XYZ file of C-alpha atoms in Angstrom:
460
model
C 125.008 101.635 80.270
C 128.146 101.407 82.262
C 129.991 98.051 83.237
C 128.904 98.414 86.916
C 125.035 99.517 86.124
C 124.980 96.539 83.815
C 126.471 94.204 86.494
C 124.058 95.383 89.190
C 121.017 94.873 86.728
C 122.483 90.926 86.594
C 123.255 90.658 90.381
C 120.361 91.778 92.691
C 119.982 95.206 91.975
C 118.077 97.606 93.877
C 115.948 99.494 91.491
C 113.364 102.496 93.172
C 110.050 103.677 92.068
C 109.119 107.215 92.894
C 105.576 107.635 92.135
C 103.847 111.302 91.516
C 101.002 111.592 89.034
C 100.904 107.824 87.747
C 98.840 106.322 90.706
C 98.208 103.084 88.885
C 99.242 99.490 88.079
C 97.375 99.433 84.833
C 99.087 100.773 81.553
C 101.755 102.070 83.926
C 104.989 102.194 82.042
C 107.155 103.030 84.436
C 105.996 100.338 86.833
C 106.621 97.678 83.922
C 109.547 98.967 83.781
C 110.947 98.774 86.980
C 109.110 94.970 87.542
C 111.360 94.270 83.900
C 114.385 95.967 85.477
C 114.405 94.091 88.999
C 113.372 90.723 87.636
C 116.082 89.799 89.855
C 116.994 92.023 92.887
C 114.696 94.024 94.862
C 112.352 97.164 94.240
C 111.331 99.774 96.442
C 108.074 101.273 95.191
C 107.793 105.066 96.912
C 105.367 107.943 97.030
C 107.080 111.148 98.222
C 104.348 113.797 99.560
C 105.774 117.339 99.244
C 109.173 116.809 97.989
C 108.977 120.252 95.996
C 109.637 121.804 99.690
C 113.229 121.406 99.156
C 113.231 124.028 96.953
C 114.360 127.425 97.727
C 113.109 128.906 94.276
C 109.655 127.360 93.908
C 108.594 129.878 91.587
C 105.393 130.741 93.012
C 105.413 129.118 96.449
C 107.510 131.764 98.181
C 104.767 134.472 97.451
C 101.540 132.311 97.291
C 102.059 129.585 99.970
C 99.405 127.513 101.496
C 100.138 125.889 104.891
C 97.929 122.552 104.014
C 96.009 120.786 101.276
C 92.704 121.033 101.488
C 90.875 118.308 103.125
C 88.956 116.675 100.071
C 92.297 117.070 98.001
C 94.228 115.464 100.988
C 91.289 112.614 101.182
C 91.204 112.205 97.586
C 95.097 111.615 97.390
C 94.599 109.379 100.418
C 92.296 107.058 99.251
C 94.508 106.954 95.554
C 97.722 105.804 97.855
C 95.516 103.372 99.939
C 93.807 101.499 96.287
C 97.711 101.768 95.343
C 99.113 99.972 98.349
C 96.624 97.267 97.561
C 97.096 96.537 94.204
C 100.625 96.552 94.940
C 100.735 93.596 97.705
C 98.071 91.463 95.721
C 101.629 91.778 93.288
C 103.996 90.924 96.537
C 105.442 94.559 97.333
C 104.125 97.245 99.266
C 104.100 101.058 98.613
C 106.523 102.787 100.878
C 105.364 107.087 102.174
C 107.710 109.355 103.270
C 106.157 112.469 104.675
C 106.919 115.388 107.182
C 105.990 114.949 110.740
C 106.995 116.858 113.827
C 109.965 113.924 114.566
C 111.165 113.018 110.995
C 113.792 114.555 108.848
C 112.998 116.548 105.570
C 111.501 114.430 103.291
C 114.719 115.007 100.843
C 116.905 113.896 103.370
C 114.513 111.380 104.024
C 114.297 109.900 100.462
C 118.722 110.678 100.450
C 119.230 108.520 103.125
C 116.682 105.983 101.889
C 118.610 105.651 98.496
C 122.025 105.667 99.959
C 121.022 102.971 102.540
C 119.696 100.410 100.597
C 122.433 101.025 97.528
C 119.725 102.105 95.179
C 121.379 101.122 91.238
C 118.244 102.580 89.455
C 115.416 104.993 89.747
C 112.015 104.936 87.502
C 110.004 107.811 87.008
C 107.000 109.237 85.047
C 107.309 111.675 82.231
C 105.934 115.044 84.086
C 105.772 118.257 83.321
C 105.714 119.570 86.358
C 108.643 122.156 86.470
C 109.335 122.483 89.863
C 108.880 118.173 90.690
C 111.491 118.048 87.456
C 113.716 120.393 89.361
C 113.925 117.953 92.320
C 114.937 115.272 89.945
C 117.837 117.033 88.669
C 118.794 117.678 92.221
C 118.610 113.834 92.798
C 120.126 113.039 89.398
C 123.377 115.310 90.498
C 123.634 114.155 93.788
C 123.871 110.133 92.339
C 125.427 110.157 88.732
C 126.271 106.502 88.997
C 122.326 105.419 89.347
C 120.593 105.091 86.043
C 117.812 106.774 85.269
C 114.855 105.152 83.435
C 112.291 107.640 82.926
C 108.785 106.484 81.086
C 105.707 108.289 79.415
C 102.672 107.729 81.100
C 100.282 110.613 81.457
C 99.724 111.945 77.567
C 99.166 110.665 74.129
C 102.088 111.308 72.868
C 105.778 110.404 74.714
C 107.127 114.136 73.023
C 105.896 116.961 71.594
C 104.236 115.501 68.192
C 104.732 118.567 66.555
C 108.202 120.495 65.779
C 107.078 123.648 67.750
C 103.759 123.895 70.366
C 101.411 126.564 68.198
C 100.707 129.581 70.348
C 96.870 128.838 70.137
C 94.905 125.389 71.069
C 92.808 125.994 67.919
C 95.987 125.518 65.552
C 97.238 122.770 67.483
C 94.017 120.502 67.604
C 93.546 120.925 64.011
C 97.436 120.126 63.341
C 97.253 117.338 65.782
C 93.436 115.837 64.006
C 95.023 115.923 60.470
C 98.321 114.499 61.185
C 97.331 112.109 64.206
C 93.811 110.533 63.615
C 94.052 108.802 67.248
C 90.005 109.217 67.611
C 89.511 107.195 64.639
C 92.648 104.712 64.118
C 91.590 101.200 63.064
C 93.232 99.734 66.193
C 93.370 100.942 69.897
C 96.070 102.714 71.509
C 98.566 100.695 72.822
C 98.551 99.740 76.539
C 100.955 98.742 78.615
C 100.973 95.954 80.096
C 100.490 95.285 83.482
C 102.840 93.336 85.403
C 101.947 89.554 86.902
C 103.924 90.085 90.062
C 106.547 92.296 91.488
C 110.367 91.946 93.014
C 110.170 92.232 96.845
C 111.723 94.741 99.281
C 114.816 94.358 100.305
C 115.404 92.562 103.454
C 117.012 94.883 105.566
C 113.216 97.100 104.914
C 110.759 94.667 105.242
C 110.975 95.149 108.888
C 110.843 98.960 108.894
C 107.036 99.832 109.176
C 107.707 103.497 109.572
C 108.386 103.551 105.729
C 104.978 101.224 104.929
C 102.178 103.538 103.886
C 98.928 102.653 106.359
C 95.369 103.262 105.338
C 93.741 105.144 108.013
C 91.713 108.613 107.082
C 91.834 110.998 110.082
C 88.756 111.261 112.122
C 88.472 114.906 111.440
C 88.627 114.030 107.704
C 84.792 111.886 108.042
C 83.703 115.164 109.894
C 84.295 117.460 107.522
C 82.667 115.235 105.355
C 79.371 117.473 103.043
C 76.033 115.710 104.849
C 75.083 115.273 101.507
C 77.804 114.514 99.276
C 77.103 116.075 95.849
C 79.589 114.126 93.898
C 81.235 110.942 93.827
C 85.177 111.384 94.156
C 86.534 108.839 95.984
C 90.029 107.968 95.094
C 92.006 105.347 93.551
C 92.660 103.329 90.324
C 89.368 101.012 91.260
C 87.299 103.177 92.080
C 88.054 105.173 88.686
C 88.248 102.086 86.519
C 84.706 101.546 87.998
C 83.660 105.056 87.210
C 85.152 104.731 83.644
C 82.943 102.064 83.162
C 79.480 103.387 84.729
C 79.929 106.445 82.030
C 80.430 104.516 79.190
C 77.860 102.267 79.905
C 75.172 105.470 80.297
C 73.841 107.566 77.567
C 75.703 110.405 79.275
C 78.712 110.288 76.516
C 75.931 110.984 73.765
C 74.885 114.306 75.509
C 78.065 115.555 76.867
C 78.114 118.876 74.741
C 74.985 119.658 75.694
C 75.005 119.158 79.399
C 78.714 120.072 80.343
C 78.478 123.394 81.912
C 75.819 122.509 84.186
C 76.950 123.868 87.364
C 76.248 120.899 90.106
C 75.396 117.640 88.699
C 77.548 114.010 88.790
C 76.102 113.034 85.447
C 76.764 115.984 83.496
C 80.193 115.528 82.528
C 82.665 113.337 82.718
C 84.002 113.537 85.924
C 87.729 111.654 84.816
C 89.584 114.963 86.080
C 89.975 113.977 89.345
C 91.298 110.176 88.511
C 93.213 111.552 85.754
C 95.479 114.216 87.850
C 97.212 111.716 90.413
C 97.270 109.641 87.439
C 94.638 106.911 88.831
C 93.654 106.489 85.321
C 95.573 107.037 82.363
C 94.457 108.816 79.155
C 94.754 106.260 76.969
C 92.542 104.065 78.621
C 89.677 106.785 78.139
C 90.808 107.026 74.824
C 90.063 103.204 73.744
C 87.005 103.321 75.978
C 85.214 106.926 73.932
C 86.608 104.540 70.541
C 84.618 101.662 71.280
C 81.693 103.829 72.797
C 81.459 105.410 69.159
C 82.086 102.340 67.296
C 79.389 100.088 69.345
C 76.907 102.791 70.774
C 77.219 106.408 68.553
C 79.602 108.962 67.292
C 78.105 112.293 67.525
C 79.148 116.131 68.289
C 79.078 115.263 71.944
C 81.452 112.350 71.714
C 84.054 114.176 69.901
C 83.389 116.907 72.128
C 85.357 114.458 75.152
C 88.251 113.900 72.349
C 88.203 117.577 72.386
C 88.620 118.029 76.102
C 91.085 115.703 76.498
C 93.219 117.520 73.543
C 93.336 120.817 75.296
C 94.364 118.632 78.751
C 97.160 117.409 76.130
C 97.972 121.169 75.119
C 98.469 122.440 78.266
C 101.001 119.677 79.069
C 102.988 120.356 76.317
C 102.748 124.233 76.919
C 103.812 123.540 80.273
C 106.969 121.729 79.176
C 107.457 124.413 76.718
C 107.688 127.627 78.832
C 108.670 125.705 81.910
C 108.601 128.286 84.927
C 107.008 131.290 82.854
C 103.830 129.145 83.506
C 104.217 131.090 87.467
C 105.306 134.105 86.509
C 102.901 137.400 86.812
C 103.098 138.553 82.888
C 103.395 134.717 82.028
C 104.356 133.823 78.268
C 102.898 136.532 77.037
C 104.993 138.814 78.924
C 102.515 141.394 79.541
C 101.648 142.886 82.493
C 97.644 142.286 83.935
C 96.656 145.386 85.630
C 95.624 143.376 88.479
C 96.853 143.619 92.366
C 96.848 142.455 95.857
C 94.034 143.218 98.268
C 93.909 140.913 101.418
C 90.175 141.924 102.167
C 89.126 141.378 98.797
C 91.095 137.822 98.278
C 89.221 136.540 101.576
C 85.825 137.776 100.270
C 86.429 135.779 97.210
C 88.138 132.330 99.292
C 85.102 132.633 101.416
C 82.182 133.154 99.270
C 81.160 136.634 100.593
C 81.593 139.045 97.573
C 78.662 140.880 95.964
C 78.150 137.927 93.403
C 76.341 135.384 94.480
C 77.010 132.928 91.562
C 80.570 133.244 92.405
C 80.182 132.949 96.079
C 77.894 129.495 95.588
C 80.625 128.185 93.570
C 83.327 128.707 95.962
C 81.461 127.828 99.093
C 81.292 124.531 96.478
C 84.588 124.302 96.649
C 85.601 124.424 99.960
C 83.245 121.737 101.357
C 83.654 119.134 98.353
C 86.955 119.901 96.713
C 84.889 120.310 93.325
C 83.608 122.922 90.926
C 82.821 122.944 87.330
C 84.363 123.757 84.913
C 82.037 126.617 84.006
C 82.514 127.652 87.449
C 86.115 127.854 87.507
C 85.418 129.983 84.682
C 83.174 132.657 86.371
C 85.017 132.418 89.434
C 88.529 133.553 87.998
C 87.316 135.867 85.358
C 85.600 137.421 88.874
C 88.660 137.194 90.770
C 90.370 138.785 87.746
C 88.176 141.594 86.208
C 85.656 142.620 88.695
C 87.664 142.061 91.954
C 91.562 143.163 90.291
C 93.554 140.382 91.916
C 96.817 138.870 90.695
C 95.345 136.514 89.247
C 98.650 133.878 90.966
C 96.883 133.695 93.957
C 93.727 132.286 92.406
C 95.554 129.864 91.096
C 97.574 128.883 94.172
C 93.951 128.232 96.113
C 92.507 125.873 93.654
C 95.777 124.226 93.728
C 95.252 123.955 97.763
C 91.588 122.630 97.296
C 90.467 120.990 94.056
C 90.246 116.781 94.652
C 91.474 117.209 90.575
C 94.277 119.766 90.486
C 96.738 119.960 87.464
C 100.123 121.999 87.585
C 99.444 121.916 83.728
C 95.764 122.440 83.550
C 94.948 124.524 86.265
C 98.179 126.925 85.721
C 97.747 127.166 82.354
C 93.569 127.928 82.187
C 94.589 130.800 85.000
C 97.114 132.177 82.496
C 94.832 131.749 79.393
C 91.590 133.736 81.310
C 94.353 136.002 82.832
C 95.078 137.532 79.105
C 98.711 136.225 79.545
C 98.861 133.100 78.037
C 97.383 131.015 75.411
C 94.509 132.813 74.738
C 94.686 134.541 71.041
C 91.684 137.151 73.059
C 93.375 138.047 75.713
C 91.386 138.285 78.400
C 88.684 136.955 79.136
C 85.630 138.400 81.571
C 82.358 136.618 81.656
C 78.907 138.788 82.414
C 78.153 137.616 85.799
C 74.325 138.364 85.614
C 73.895 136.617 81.934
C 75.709 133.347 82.937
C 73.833 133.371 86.573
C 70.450 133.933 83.949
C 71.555 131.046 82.220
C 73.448 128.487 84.273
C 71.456 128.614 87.272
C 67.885 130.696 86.156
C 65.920 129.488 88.861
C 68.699 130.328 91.689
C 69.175 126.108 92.578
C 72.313 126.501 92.292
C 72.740 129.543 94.095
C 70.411 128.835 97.434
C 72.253 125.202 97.725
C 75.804 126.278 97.935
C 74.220 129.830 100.044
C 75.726 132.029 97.831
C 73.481 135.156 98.719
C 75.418 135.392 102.124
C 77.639 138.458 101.778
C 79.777 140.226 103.548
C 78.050 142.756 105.505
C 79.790 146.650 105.290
């Protein structure tokens, strides 16, 4: 640490939080750390929507752009920011938004002229691995060399890559990962970090600038669009997914997880963390302790390990994802072979709007477009659909569930696309599901299939 950075952290420094996927007080590293760090200045505590925009080279956003988030995504994130601006001011700060409106500058300028205007010493941020959101650090980073940089793990089980090179299958890394890392059966819990008692304020010259406070208020359009019968329970926000977390665990649902996972439309069937999990509303190591003590104090069978196992590939992918950085958007991804796939408008929109010949397929995306949800054996039939029977890059699948699913994952969802795509992870290749077998046995009795209207077709 320089002489002046280590000055500033002993006179009233001005140390800046920019949240992204670590929506959370709780076991929140880098929020400890910046509460340690301005113990006695000020902290600005900032969520940045969008701030990839400024990029002229996003990869995949120049060919496969969406105009808006989906509305339960956009709720979902909502709500997460609202529970976060609480918890915040019970701690005496306040979360600070910058977004894009008609009036306002870019958000980069935005967040610039933020930084430069209240002499910003440090920044804290989360561990991603998130190429593109990394690229707009180093932009930041380059523009302000004299700010220090404090950057924190808070959204896998391990802070780096526990192994000296990511295997090229999941299979060899799980089983290198369960004989050199025991974390499902350690004799004590993982660590947590601790969450602070109470937080520096704003700066002065902010506390009057209520343009920069975030403010809870849902659109009216957004309780319209609202499913008459909600079939799930997402609702946003560290509470709400601590309160989850604890309804699971406290059900016999754990004990029968294997067994009842790839049922197609049902709360209780899984485990439902994905969504909390994403925007970092929960952290994984709070699961973690919580499946330990469920198998210490209730039972430790093939289903409980089976929700280690899940949350080992969601550890995989992140670490692929730092690995091969932007191959993760490219059309032959790491595999660097070419799918023999293409674009055809008419068939992409029969496949966004639930009117190809497959009615399974159609249910499940007529699913998610009203509730920002599907399973994850429907994201499986979906995409090998959009993939082998319909021929479509298989990018552009990927870019819509990024636009509507309440849980998206750069990490996750890129990386399954890639894997069922034949040009990723996959030791297969690809992937393609018999439509008419799973429909026989994932929905027999056509439930499924008449609730989410997936007979309606498109008409020749």
């Amino acid at each position: 640490m320089s002489n002046q950075a280590a000055n500033n952290s002993e006179n009233n420094n001005v140390t800046l939080v920019l949240f992204h996927n670590d929506l959370r007080v709780a076991d929140n590293a880098t929020l400890l750390k910046a509460s340690e760090i301005s113990n006695n200045g000020k902290l600005l505590l900032v969520y940045v929507s969008s701030l990839t925009d400024v990029l002229d080279d996003k990869n995949y956003y120049d060919a496969y752009h969406y105009d808006s988030m989906g509305q339960a995504r956009q709720q979902f994130l909502h709500e997460s920011l609202a529970d976060l601006n609480a918890s915040l001011m019970q701690q005496g700060n306040r979360l600070l938004y910058l977004q894009k409106d008609d009036e306002a500058l870019d958000i980069f300028t935005q967040l610039n002229d933020l930084i430069a205007q209240q002499q910003v010493t440090d920044i804290c941020i989360s561990q991603t691995g998130d190429y593109n959101q990394n690229k707009v650090y180093d932009l930041l980073q380059a523009k302000y060399p004299e700010i220090q940089w404090h950057i924190q793990t808070t959204a896998t089980l391990f802070d780096e890559l526990p192994l000296e090179n990511l295997p090229k299958s999941f299979t060899q890394f799980r089983k290198k990962i369960e004989t050199d890392y025991d974390l499902l059966h350690a004799e004590k819990d993982i660590a947590i970090s601790p969450t602070p008692e109470s937080l520096a304020p704003l700066p002065e010259s902010i506390r009057s600038r209520d343009e920069y406070f975030f403010v809870s208020q849902l659109s009216n359009q957004a309780e319209l669009d609202k499913p008459s019968q909600p079939p799930s329970s997402f609702t946003g926000g560290e509470s709400n997914g601590l309160n989850h977390l604890g309804t699971y665990f406290g059900s016999d649902a754990p004990s029968t997880y294997k067994t009842t996972r790839n049922a197609l439309d049902d709360w209780t069937h899984s485990t439902k963390f994905s969504g909390w999990l994403a925007n970092g509303s929960l952290s994984v190591n709070t699961i973690l302790n919580r499946l330990r003590r469920y198998e210490r104090n209730i039972i430790a069978n093939d289903s409980t390990y089976w929700i280690w196992f899940e949350l080992l590939w969601r550890e995989y992918f992140y670490w692929y994802t730092v690995t091969h950085r932007q191959k993760l958007f490219w059309f032959k991804g790491i595999a660097q072979h070419a799918p023999s796939t293409q674009l055809d408008e008419n068939l992409l929109a029969q496949w966004k709007n639930g009117t190809t010949q497959y009615p399974i397929v159609n249910a499940c995306m007529n699913q998610l477009r009203t509730t920002g949800y599907m399973s994850n054996r429907g994201r499986q039939l979906v995409a090998s659909c959009f993939i082998h029977e319909l021929g479509l890059d298989w990018r552009y699948g990927a870019t819509y569930f990024e636009q509507y699913l309440v849980d998206y994952d750069v990490c996750n969802n890129w990386g399954n696309w890639q894997y069922l795509a034949g040009v990723g992870a996959d030791p297969r290749g690809c992937r393609q599901f018999n439509l008419d077998k799973q429909t026989q046995q994932y929905d027999p009795n056509g439930d499924f299939i008449r609730q989410w209207q997936g007979n309606t077709q498109k008409s020749d």
